[in-house]
Short mmCIF file of C-alpha atoms and ligand atoms in Angstrom, two decimals:
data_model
loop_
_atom_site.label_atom_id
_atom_site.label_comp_id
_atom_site.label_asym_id
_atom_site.label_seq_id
_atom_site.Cartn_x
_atom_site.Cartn_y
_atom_site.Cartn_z
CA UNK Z 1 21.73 -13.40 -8.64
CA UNK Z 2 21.96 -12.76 -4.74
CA UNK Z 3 18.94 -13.08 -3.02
CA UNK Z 4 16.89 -10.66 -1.57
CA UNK Z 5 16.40 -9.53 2.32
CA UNK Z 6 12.61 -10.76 2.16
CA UNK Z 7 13.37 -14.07 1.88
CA UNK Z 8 14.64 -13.80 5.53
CA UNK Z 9 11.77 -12.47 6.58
CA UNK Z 10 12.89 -12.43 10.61
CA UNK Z 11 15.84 -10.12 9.93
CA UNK Z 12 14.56 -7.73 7.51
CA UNK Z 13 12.24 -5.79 10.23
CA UNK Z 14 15.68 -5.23 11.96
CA UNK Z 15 17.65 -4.47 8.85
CA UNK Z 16 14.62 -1.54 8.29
CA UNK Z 17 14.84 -0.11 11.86
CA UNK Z 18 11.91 -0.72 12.58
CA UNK Z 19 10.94 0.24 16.54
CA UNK Z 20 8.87 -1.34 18.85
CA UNK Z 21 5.12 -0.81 18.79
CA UNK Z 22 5.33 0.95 15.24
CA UNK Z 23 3.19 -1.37 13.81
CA UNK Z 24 0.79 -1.23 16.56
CA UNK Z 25 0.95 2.75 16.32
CA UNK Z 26 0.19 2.74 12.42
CA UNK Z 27 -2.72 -0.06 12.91
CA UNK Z 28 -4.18 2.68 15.32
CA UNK Z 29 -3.84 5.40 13.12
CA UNK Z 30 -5.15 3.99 10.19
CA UNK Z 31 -8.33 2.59 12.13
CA UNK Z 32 -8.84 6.76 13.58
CA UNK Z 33 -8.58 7.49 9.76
CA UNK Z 34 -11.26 5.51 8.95
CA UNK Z 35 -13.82 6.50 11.92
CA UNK Z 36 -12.78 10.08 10.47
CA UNK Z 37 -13.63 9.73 7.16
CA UNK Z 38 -15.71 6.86 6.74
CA UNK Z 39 -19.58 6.26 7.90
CA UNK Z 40 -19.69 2.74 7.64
CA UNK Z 41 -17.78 0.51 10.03
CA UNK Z 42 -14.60 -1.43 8.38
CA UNK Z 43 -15.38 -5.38 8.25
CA UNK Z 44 -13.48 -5.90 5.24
CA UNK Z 45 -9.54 -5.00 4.29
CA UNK Z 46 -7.13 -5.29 1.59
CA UNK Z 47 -3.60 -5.14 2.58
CA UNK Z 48 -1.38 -4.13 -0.47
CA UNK Z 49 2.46 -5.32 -0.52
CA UNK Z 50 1.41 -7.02 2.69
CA UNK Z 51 4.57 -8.97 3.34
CA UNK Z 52 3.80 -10.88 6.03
CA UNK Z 53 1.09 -8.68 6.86
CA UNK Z 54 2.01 -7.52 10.20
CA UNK Z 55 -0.80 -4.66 10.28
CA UNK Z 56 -3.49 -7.08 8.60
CA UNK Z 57 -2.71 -9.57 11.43
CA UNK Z 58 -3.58 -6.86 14.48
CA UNK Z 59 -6.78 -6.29 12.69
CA UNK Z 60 -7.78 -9.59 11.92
CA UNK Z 61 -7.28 -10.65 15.82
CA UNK Z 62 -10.06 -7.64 16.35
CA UNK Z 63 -12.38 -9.52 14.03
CA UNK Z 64 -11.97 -7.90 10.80
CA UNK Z 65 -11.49 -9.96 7.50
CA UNK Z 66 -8.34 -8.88 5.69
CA UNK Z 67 -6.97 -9.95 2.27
CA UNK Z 68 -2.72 -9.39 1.63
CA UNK Z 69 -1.44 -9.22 -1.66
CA UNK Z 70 2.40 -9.49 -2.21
CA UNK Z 71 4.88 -11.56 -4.45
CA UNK Z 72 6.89 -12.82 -2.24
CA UNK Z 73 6.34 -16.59 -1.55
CA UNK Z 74 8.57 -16.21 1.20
CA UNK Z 75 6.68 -13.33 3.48
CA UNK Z 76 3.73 -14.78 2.22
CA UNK Z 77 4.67 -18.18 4.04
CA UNK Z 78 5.68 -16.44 6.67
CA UNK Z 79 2.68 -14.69 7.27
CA UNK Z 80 0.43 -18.05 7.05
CA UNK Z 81 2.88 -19.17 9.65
CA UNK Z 82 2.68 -16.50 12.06
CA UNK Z 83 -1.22 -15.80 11.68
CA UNK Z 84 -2.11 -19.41 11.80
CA UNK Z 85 -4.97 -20.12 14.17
CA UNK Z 86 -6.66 -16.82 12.95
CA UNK Z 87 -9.07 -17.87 10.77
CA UNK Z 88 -10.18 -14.23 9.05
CA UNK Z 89 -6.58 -13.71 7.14
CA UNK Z 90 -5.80 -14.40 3.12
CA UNK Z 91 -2.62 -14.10 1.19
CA UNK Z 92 -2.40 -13.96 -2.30
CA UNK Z 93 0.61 -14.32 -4.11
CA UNK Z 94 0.17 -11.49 -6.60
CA UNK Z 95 2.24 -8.60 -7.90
CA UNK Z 96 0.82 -5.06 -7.10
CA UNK Z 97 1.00 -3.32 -10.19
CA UNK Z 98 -1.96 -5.17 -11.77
CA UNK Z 99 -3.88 -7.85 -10.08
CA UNK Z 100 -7.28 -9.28 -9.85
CA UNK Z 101 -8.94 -11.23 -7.03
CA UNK Z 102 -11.81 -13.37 -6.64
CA UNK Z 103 -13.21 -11.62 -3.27
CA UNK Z 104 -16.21 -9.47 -2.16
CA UNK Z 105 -15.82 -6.07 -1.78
CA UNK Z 106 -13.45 -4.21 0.54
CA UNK Z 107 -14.01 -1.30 3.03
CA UNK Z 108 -10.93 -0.01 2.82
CA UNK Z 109 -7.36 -0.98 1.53
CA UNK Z 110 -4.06 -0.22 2.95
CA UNK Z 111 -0.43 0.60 1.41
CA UNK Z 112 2.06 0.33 4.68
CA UNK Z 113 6.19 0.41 5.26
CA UNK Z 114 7.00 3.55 2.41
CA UNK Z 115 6.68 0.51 -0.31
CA UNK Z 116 4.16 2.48 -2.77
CA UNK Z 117 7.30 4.51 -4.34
CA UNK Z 118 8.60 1.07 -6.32
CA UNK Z 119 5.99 2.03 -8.84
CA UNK Z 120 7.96 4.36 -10.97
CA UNK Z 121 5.92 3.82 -14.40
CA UNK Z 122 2.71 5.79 -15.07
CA UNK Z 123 1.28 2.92 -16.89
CA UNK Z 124 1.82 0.48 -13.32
CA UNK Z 125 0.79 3.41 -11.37
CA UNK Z 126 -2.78 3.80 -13.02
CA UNK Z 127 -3.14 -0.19 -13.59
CA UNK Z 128 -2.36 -0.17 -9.91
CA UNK Z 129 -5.04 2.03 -8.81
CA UNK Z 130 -7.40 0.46 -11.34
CA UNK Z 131 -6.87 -3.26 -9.54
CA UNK Z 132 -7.16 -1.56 -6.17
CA UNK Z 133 -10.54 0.41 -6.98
CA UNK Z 134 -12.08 -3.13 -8.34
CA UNK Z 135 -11.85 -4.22 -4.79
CA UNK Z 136 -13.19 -1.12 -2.93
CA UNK Z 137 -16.23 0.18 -2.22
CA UNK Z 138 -17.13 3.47 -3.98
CA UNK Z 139 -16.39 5.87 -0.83
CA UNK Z 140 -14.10 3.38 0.59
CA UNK Z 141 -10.90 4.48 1.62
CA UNK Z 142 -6.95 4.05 0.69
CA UNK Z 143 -4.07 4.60 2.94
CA UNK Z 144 -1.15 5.44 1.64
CA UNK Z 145 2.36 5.69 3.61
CA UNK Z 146 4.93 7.37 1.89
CA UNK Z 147 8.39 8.93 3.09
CA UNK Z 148 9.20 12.20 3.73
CA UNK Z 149 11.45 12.55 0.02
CA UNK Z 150 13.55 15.76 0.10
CA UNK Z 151 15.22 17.40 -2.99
CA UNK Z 152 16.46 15.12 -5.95
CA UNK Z 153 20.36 14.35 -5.90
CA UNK Z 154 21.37 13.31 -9.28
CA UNK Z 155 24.61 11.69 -8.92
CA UNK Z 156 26.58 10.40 -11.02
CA UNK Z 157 28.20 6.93 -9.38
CA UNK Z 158 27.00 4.78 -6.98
CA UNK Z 159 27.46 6.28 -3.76
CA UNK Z 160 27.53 4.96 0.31
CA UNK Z 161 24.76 6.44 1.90
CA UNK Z 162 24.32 4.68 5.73
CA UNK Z 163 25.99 1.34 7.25
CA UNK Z 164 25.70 -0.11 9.83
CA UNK Z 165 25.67 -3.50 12.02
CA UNK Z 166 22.64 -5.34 14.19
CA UNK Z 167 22.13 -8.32 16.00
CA UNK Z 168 19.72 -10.86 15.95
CA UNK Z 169 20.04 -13.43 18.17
CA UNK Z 170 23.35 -15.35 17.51
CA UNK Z 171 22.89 -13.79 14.08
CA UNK Z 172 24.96 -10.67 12.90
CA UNK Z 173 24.36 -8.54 9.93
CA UNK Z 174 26.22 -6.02 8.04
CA UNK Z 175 23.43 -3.50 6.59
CA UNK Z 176 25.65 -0.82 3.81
CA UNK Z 177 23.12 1.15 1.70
CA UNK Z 178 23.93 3.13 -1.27
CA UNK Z 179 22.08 5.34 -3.61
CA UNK Z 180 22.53 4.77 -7.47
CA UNK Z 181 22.46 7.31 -10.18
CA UNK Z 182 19.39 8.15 -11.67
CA UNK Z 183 18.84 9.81 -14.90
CA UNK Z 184 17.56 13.28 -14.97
CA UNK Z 185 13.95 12.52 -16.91
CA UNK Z 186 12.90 9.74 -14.64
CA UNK Z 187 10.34 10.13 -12.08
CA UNK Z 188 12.71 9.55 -9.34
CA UNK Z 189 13.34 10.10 -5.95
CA UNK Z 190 16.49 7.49 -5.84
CA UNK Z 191 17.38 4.45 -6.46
CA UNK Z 192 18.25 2.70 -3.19
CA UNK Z 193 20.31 -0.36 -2.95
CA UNK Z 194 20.10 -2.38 0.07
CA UNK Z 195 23.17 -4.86 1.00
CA UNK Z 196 22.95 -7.37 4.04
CA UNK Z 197 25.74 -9.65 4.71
CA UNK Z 198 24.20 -11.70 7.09
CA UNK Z 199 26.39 -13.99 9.77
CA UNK Z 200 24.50 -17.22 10.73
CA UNK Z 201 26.10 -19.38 13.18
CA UNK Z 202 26.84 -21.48 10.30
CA UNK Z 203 27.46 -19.56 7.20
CA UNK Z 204 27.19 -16.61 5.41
CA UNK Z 205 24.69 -14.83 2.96
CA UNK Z 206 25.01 -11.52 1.65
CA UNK Z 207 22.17 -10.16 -0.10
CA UNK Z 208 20.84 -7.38 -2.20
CA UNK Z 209 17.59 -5.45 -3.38
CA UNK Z 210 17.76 -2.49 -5.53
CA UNK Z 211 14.39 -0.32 -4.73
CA UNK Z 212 13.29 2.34 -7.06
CA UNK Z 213 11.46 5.58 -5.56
CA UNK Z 214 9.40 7.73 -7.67
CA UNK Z 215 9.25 10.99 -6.31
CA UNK Z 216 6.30 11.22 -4.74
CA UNK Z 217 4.89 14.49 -2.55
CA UNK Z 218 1.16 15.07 -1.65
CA UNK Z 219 0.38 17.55 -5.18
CA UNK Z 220 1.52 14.63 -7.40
CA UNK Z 221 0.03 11.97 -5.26
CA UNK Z 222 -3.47 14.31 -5.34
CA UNK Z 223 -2.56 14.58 -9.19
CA UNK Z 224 -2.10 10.44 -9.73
CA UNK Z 225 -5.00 9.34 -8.12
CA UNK Z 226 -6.95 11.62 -10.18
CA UNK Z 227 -5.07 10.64 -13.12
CA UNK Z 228 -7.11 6.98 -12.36
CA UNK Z 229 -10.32 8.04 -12.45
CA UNK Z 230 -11.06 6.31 -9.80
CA UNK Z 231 -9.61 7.83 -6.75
CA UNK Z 232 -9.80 11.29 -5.31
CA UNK Z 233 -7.18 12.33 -2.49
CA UNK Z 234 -8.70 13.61 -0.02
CA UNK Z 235 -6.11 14.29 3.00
CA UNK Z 236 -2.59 14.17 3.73
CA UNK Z 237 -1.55 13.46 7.44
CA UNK Z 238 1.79 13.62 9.05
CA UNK Z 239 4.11 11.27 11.10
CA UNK Z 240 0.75 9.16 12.48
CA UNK Z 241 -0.83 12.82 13.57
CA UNK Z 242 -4.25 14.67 12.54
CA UNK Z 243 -2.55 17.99 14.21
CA UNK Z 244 0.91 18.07 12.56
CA UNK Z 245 0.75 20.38 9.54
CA UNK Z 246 2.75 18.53 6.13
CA UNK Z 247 5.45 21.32 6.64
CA UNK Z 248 6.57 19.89 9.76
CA UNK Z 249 6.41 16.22 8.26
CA UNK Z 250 9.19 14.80 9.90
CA UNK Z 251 9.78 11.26 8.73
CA UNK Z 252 6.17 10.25 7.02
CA UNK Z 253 3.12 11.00 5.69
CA UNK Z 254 -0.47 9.23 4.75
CA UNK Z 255 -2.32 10.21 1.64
CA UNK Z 256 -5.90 9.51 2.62
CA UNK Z 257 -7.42 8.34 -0.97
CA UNK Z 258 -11.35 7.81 -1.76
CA UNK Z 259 -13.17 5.58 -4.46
CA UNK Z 260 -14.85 7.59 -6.49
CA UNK Z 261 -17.89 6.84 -9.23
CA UNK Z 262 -16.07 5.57 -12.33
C1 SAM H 1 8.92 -3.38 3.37
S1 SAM H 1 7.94 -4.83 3.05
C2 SAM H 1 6.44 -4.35 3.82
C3 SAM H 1 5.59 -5.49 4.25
C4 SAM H 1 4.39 -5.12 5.12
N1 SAM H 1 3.44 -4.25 4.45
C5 SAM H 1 4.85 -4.49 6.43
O1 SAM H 1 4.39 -3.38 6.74
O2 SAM H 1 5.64 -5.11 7.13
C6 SAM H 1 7.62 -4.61 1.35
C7 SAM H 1 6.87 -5.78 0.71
O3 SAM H 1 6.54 -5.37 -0.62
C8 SAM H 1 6.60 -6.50 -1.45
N2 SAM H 1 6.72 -6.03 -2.83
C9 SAM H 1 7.66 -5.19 -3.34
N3 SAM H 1 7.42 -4.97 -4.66
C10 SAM H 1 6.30 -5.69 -4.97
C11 SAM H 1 5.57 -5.87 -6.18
N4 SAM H 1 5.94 -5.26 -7.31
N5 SAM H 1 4.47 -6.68 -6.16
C12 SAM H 1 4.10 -7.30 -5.00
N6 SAM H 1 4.78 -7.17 -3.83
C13 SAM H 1 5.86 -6.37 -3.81
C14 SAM H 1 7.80 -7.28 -0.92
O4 SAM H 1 7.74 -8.65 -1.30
C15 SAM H 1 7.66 -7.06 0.58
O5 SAM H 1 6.98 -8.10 1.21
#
């Protein structure tokens, strides 16, 4: 099996476009959510699909306590690495669909980088949201990013959506992306597949992740976390914006998600 772009955990940002001072920008957002919507101050997060939690390490350096969850032994490392000498960051190695943890309580949990779409099974959404809402405080909040998904295209082969080349360093990477066919009763947005041949000085590696997106817009997101029983959405903001209205959405949007009483 070829390996997958998180266990380079340097190139991937670069592979996923990401700009500078994005994660900064969401980190902001999310903390303007919370002095929105929440009456307590924030001293406690959960970081879902944390990678090497990027966003988890910005708020830890302002003194909160924050808790990432992901499988990857490889981001996980990398995020020990990176965050070492802060002393208020955890990583767990745990998969997101169901997982428990031996922690206090959180304020608030987070969901960044469009990864909440792998969960394309009803059964690991709500088991998701159940191991989530054990952590949380009841009125504690959940951020959700998601992508902007337009209309379903069912094709019917494997077909070249975007390529194109970046450099890292002395390090060069082919990045093709296709979308796969999907069959017409799944709860899916696409199925993306992600290939990286990546140039090292000194050899090659090509890689490849195949990423499943339910279809997910703010009514079915509202009508999921109901689903739970232990959520309740209660706002849906665009591209980092409290002003924007969901129409407009241009690239992103946050579902805003509350513990409820279960
Ligand atoms: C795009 S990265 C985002 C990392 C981080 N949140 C950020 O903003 O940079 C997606 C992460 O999701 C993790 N992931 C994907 N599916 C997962 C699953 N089923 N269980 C746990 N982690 C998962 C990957 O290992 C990867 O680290």
């Amino acid at each position: 099996m070829e390996p997958s772009i998180y266990e380079f955990p340097d190139i991937f940002r670069r592979v996923h476009m990401e700009q500078p001072g994005e994660i900064e920008r969401e980190t902001d957002f999310m903390r303007s959510v919370w002095r929105r919507h929440m009456k307590r101050p924030v001293r406690r997060v959960l970081d879902i699909a944390a990678g090497n939690s990027p966003h988890g390490q910005i708020l830890a350096q302002a003194g909160i306590a924050v808790a990432g969850v992901d499988r990857s032994p490889t981001m996980i490392a990398a995020g020990r690495r990176e965050s070492q000498g802060i002393d208020r960051i955890t990583f767990y190695r745990r998969r997101i669909e169901n997982f428990r943890l031996s922690e206090p309580l959180f304020d608030a949990a987070f969901f960044m980088s469009e990864t909440f779409p792998v969960m394309t099974r009803n059964d690991d959404l709500m088991s998701h949201f159940k191991s989530v809402a054990r952590l949380l405080r009841v009125g504690g909040l959940y951020c959700v990013d998601i992508d902007r998904h337009d209309g379903v295209e069912l094709l019917r082969e494997r077909k070249l959506w975007r390529s194109r080349k970046v450099r890292i360093g002395r390090t060069r990477v082919s990045v093709r992306e296709y979308h796969r066919p999907i069959a017409w009763h799944e709860a899916m947005h696409s199925i993306y597949e992600l290939e990286c041949t990546i140039k090292f000085p000194d050899r090659t590696v090509v890689t490849r992740d195949f990423i499943p997106v339910r279809y997910i817009i703010p009514p079915l997101m509202e009508l999921a976390a109901c689903a739970s029983g232990c959520f309740e959405m209660i706002a849906a903001y665009s591209d980092l914006s409290f002003t924007t209205p969901i129409e407009q959405c241009y690239g992103r949007w946050m579902a805003v998600l509350r513990r409820t009483k279960s």
